[in-house]
mmCIF file of C-alpha atoms in Angstrom:
data_model
loop_
_atom_site.group_PDB
_atom_site.id
_atom_site.type_symbol
_atom_site.label_atom_id
_atom_site.label_comp_id
_atom_site.label_asym_id
_atom_site.label_seq_id
_atom_site.Cartn_x
_atom_site.Cartn_y
_atom_site.Cartn_z
ATOM 1 C CA MET A 1 -28.825 42.778 -3.967
ATOM 2 C CA SER A 2 -26.989 39.975 -2.203
ATOM 3 C CA THR A 3 -27.585 39.572 1.538
ATOM 4 C CA ILE A 4 -24.740 41.072 3.528
ATOM 5 C CA ARG A 5 -23.638 39.157 6.553
ATOM 6 C CA LYS A 6 -21.385 39.828 9.523
ATOM 7 C CA MET A 7 -19.129 37.380 11.243
ATOM 8 C CA SER A 8 -21.243 37.413 14.382
ATOM 9 C CA ASN A 9 -23.782 35.104 15.972
ATOM 10 C CA VAL A 10 -22.109 32.161 14.261
ATOM 11 C CA ALA A 11 -22.785 28.710 15.855
ATOM 12 C CA VAL A 12 -20.009 26.222 15.370
ATOM 13 C CA ALA A 13 -20.614 22.507 16.092
ATOM 14 C CA VAL A 14 -18.229 19.621 15.861
ATOM 15 C CA GLN A 15 -18.895 15.878 15.454
ATOM 16 C CA SER A 16 -19.406 14.219 18.824
ATOM 17 C CA ALA A 17 -20.398 10.775 17.431
ATOM 18 C CA LEU A 18 -20.304 8.860 14.134
ATOM 19 C CA GLY A 19 -22.849 6.162 13.441
ATOM 20 C CA ALA A 20 -22.231 2.717 12.092
ATOM 21 C CA ALA A 21 -21.373 2.508 8.403
ATOM 22 C CA LYS A 22 -24.342 1.769 6.126
ATOM 23 C CA THR A 23 -23.324 0.065 2.898
ATOM 24 C CA ILE A 24 -24.264 1.963 -0.250
ATOM 25 C CA THR A 25 -25.102 -0.241 -3.186
ATOM 26 C CA ALA A 26 -25.764 2.412 -5.802
ATOM 27 C CA ILE A 27 -25.822 6.193 -6.363
ATOM 28 C CA SER A 28 -27.714 6.993 -9.547
ATOM 29 C CA LYS A 29 -26.467 9.507 -12.062
ATOM 30 C CA ALA A 30 -29.655 11.636 -12.268
ATOM 31 C CA ALA A 31 -31.355 14.926 -11.285
ATOM 32 C CA PRO A 32 -31.724 14.238 -8.407
ATOM 33 C CA GLY A 33 -29.310 11.422 -7.689
ATOM 34 C CA VAL A 34 -30.704 8.600 -5.454
ATOM 35 C CA VAL A 35 -28.593 6.814 -2.919
ATOM 36 C CA THR A 36 -29.570 3.140 -2.538
ATOM 37 C CA ALA A 37 -28.759 1.743 0.864
ATOM 38 C CA THR A 38 -30.373 -0.125 3.809
ATOM 39 C CA HIS A 39 -30.347 2.552 6.426
ATOM 40 C CA ASP A 40 -32.055 4.120 9.361
ATOM 41 C CA PHE A 41 -31.622 7.777 8.408
ATOM 42 C CA SER A 42 -34.336 10.430 8.680
ATOM 43 C CA ASN A 43 -34.818 13.675 6.675
ATOM 44 C CA GLY A 44 -32.504 16.278 8.087
ATOM 45 C CA ASP A 45 -29.856 13.912 9.275
ATOM 46 C CA PHE A 46 -26.203 14.814 8.341
ATOM 47 C CA VAL A 47 -24.072 12.030 6.872
ATOM 48 C CA VAL A 48 -20.461 11.642 5.705
ATOM 49 C CA LEU A 49 -19.836 9.507 2.588
ATOM 50 C CA SER A 50 -16.895 7.300 1.871
ATOM 51 C CA VAL A 51 -17.218 6.501 -1.823
ATOM 52 C CA GLN A 52 -15.258 4.886 -4.644
ATOM 53 C CA GLY A 53 -15.924 5.826 -8.229
ATOM 54 C CA MET A 54 -18.154 8.892 -7.699
ATOM 55 C CA TRP A 55 -15.267 10.931 -6.303
ATOM 56 C CA GLN A 56 -17.433 14.158 -6.332
ATOM 57 C CA VAL A 57 -19.268 13.016 -3.143
ATOM 58 C CA ASN A 58 -16.343 11.231 -1.436
ATOM 59 C CA ASP A 59 -15.421 12.386 2.067
ATOM 60 C CA ARG A 60 -18.150 15.088 1.945
ATOM 61 C CA VAL A 61 -20.886 15.873 4.464
ATOM 62 C CA PHE A 62 -24.483 16.067 3.234
ATOM 63 C CA ARG A 63 -27.922 16.591 4.729
ATOM 64 C CA VAL A 64 -30.311 13.741 3.995
ATOM 65 C CA CYS A 65 -33.600 14.386 2.230
ATOM 66 C CA ASN A 66 -36.452 12.505 0.549
ATOM 67 C CA VAL A 67 -35.974 9.337 2.569
ATOM 68 C CA SER A 68 -37.757 6.298 1.081
ATOM 69 C CA THR A 69 -38.300 3.969 4.135
ATOM 70 C CA THR A 70 -35.034 2.060 4.692
ATOM 71 C CA VAL A 71 -34.255 1.688 0.938
ATOM 72 C CA SER A 72 -32.911 5.014 -0.326
ATOM 73 C CA PHE A 73 -32.429 8.643 0.221
ATOM 74 C CA GLN A 74 -31.152 11.725 -1.537
ATOM 75 C CA LEU A 75 -28.377 14.245 -0.742
ATOM 76 C CA GLU A 76 -30.023 17.623 -0.319
ATOM 77 C CA ASP A 77 -28.828 20.472 -2.449
ATOM 78 C CA ILE A 78 -28.446 24.095 -1.416
ATOM 79 C CA SER A 79 -32.088 25.132 -2.255
ATOM 80 C CA GLY A 80 -33.424 22.619 0.346
ATOM 81 C CA GLY A 81 -35.770 19.634 -0.068
ATOM 82 C CA THR A 82 -34.322 18.542 -3.409
ATOM 83 C CA GLY A 83 -31.476 16.078 -3.959
ATOM 84 C CA ILE A 84 -28.366 17.174 -5.718
ATOM 85 C CA ASP A 85 -27.878 16.586 -9.476
ATOM 86 C CA THR A 86 -25.396 13.791 -9.993
ATOM 87 C CA SER A 87 -25.922 13.486 -13.718
ATOM 88 C CA ALA A 88 -22.424 14.695 -14.599
ATOM 89 C CA PHE A 89 -20.614 12.840 -11.794
ATOM 90 C CA ASP A 90 -18.427 9.847 -12.261
ATOM 91 C CA THR A 91 -19.887 6.300 -11.991
ATOM 92 C CA PHE A 92 -20.334 4.977 -8.417
ATOM 93 C CA SER A 93 -18.747 1.600 -7.581
ATOM 94 C CA SER A 94 -18.903 1.203 -3.791
ATOM 95 C CA GLY A 95 -19.235 3.093 -0.634
ATOM 96 C CA THR A 96 -20.651 3.717 2.831
ATOM 97 C CA ALA A 97 -22.564 6.416 4.674
ATOM 98 C CA LYS A 98 -22.313 7.300 8.410
ATOM 99 C CA LYS A 99 -24.696 9.478 10.449
ATOM 100 C CA ILE A 100 -23.012 12.473 12.195
ATOM 101 C CA THR A 101 -24.121 13.675 15.571
ATOM 102 C CA PHE A 102 -23.132 17.362 16.011
ATOM 103 C CA GLY A 103 -23.277 17.325 19.794
ATOM 104 C CA THR A 104 -20.313 19.414 20.759
ATOM 105 C CA SER A 105 -20.235 23.245 20.391
ATOM 106 C CA ILE A 106 -17.181 25.459 19.933
ATOM 107 C CA THR A 107 -17.773 28.699 21.733
ATOM 108 C CA THR A 108 -14.245 30.154 21.966
ATOM 109 C CA MET A 109 -13.481 30.990 18.342
ATOM 110 C CA ALA A 110 -12.256 34.594 17.854
ATOM 111 C CA ASP A 111 -11.048 34.510 14.293
ATOM 112 C CA VAL A 112 -11.604 32.280 11.246
ATOM 113 C CA GLN A 113 -9.665 32.411 7.963
ATOM 114 C CA MET A 114 -10.641 30.213 5.038
ATOM 115 C CA SER A 115 -8.560 29.459 1.984
ATOM 116 C CA GLY A 116 -8.147 26.981 -0.873
ATOM 117 C CA GLY A 117 -10.323 25.773 -3.737
ATOM 118 C CA GLU A 118 -8.270 27.535 -6.444
ATOM 119 C CA PHE A 119 -7.439 25.444 -9.461
ATOM 120 C CA ASP A 120 -3.921 24.705 -10.650
ATOM 121 C CA LYS A 121 -3.286 26.145 -14.093
ATOM 122 C CA LEU A 122 -2.336 23.571 -16.735
ATOM 123 C CA ASP A 123 -0.335 25.137 -19.567
ATOM 124 C CA THR A 124 -1.883 24.508 -23.034
ATOM 125 C CA THR A 125 0.181 27.056 -24.931
ATOM 126 C CA VAL A 126 1.216 25.849 -28.473
ATOM 127 C CA ILE A 127 4.151 27.020 -30.460
ATOM 128 C CA HIS A 128 1.795 28.690 -33.025
ATOM 129 C CA SER A 129 0.553 31.279 -30.440
ATOM 130 C CA ASN A 130 2.185 34.361 -29.026
ATOM 131 C CA VAL A 131 -0.144 34.429 -26.011
ATOM 132 C CA LYS A 132 -0.068 31.764 -23.257
ATOM 133 C CA THR A 133 -3.191 29.728 -22.612
ATOM 134 C CA ASN A 134 -4.197 27.431 -19.758
ATOM 135 C CA ILE A 135 -7.039 25.256 -18.492
ATOM 136 C CA PRO A 136 -7.969 24.499 -14.892
ATOM 137 C CA GLY A 137 -6.500 21.475 -13.215
ATOM 138 C CA THR A 138 -6.998 19.990 -9.753
ATOM 139 C CA ALA A 139 -8.390 22.287 -7.066
ATOM 140 C CA ASN A 140 -6.266 23.071 -4.073
ATOM 141 C CA PRO A 141 -7.441 21.642 -0.730
ATOM 142 C CA PHE A 142 -9.897 23.649 1.337
ATOM 143 C CA ALA A 143 -8.338 24.773 4.681
ATOM 144 C CA ILE A 144 -9.473 26.746 7.679
ATOM 145 C CA ASP A 145 -7.309 28.401 10.306
ATOM 146 C CA PHE A 146 -8.856 29.280 13.710
ATOM 147 C CA GLU A 147 -7.810 31.387 16.618
ATOM 148 C CA HIS A 148 -9.499 30.570 19.958
ATOM 149 C CA LEU A 149 -9.675 32.120 23.421
ATOM 150 C CA TRP A 150 -7.422 29.636 25.200
ATOM 151 C CA ASP A 151 -9.114 27.227 27.440
ATOM 152 C CA VAL A 152 -7.964 23.621 27.746
ATOM 153 C CA THR A 153 -11.148 22.681 29.649
ATOM 154 C CA ASP A 154 -13.438 23.842 26.822
ATOM 155 C CA THR A 155 -15.213 20.800 25.294
ATOM 156 C CA GLY A 156 -14.833 22.051 21.722
ATOM 157 C CA GLN A 157 -11.122 22.586 22.022
ATOM 158 C CA ALA A 158 -10.771 19.277 23.836
ATOM 159 C CA ALA A 159 -12.488 17.414 21.012
ATOM 160 C CA MET A 160 -10.221 19.013 18.520
ATOM 161 C CA LYS A 161 -7.101 18.143 20.581
ATOM 162 C CA VAL A 162 -8.182 14.482 20.726
ATOM 163 C CA ALA A 163 -8.737 14.368 16.946
ATOM 164 C CA SER A 164 -5.461 16.149 16.391
ATOM 165 C CA ASP A 165 -3.540 13.656 18.566
ATOM 166 C CA ALA A 166 -5.130 10.732 16.831
ATOM 167 C CA GLN A 167 -4.724 12.389 13.350
ATOM 168 C CA SER A 168 -8.361 11.571 12.704
ATOM 169 C CA LYS A 169 -11.111 13.395 10.764
ATOM 170 C CA LEU A 170 -13.943 15.383 12.334
ATOM 171 C CA ALA A 171 -17.075 16.922 10.724
ATOM 172 C CA PHE A 172 -17.894 20.547 11.420
ATOM 173 C CA LYS A 173 -21.090 22.596 11.091
ATOM 174 C CA PHE A 174 -21.137 26.352 10.821
ATOM 175 C CA THR A 175 -24.518 28.155 11.148
ATOM 176 C CA PHE A 176 -24.308 31.804 10.196
ATOM 177 C CA GLY A 177 -27.025 33.451 12.360
ATOM 178 C CA VAL A 178 -30.197 31.977 13.811
ATOM 179 C CA GLY A 179 -31.877 30.093 10.919
ATOM 180 C CA GLY A 180 -29.133 31.239 8.631
ATOM 181 C CA THR A 181 -26.842 29.653 6.110
ATOM 182 C CA ILE A 182 -25.317 26.290 7.091
ATOM 183 C CA MET A 183 -21.896 25.072 5.950
ATOM 184 C CA VAL A 184 -20.748 21.537 6.734
ATOM 185 C CA PHE A 185 -17.466 19.847 5.931
ATOM 186 C CA ASN A 186 -15.103 17.003 7.045
ATOM 187 C CA GLY A 187 -11.390 17.207 7.619
ATOM 188 C CA TYR A 188 -8.205 16.516 9.570
ATOM 189 C CA VAL A 189 -7.697 18.644 12.628
ATOM 190 C CA GLY A 190 -4.490 20.220 13.902
ATOM 191 C CA HIS A 191 -4.714 21.590 17.445
ATOM 192 C CA SER A 192 -1.781 21.708 19.858
ATOM 193 C CA ALA A 193 -3.538 23.769 22.482
ATOM 194 C CA LEU A 194 -0.450 25.882 22.888
ATOM 195 C CA PRO A 195 -1.135 29.334 24.464
ATOM 196 C CA THR A 196 0.068 32.503 22.825
ATOM 197 C CA ALA A 197 -0.191 36.196 23.843
ATOM 198 C CA SER A 198 1.602 39.475 24.265
ATOM 199 C CA ALA A 199 2.027 41.067 27.669
ATOM 200 C CA LEU A 200 -1.369 41.846 29.305
ATOM 201 C CA GLN A 201 -3.267 40.591 26.299
ATOM 202 C CA VAL A 202 -5.854 37.870 25.996
ATOM 203 C CA ILE A 203 -4.255 34.425 25.808
ATOM 204 C CA LYS A 204 -5.258 32.594 22.601
ATOM 205 C CA THR A 205 -4.541 29.349 20.833
ATOM 206 C CA LYS A 206 -4.552 28.287 17.220
ATOM 207 C CA SER A 207 -5.951 25.328 15.334
ATOM 208 C CA SER A 208 -6.357 24.311 11.665
ATOM 209 C CA ILE A 209 -8.400 22.014 9.532
ATOM 210 C CA SER A 210 -7.407 20.401 6.254
ATOM 211 C CA ALA A 211 -10.661 19.583 4.619
ATOM 212 C CA GLU A 212 -11.385 16.309 2.879
ATOM 213 C CA GLY A 213 -13.652 17.063 -0.107
ATOM 214 C CA ALA A 214 -15.605 20.200 -0.677
ATOM 215 C CA PRO A 215 -17.956 21.840 1.853
ATOM 216 C CA SER A 216 -21.712 21.633 1.386
ATOM 217 C CA TYR A 217 -24.019 24.639 1.870
ATOM 218 C CA TYR A 218 -27.658 24.890 2.865
ATOM 219 C CA SER A 219 -29.754 28.023 2.898
ATOM 220 C CA SER A 220 -31.086 27.256 6.393
#
């Protein structure tokens, strides 16, 4: 039976710093795929990739594993300790990796709604059939809508407001319970900090994230 989880004791961290870009010279198409780059990453670091060619990893956040001195590293898969299988990915041409510091916590989140990821349906019906057929096309963007307890002095909300005003991307890290599943992703933030409430109700504010690339998941 699957593990049943409740939306409680969820830690949310947001990017507080982004390291210098480390040039990637290759990502192998293998199981596991190896990223070749002169770097100073350690096992367990989180990085965001900006990649041409191998679009499956572009703009995504990954956890580093199996570091080989300063020469190479792998992008950890969900099982932990093993690099992801890049065998079926497109061919890498160029790119960079930047280390993420998740130094700011968001502690005012009251509601989270996630959507997206559904595929467009491409019509493949032929005139010889009396039943429509289709194949999956491009996936819709992954999006998150938040509702916060309104507090303009909160460091997490302030970080989102700065990113929103600059129309810049931020990385986020959700940890579902102590030692629980981790979800990381990167995206554009929309946060106006406008308060909203009915009479005598708690004042709240809304924000949204339009993710760039798919989220990555880790079992702990």
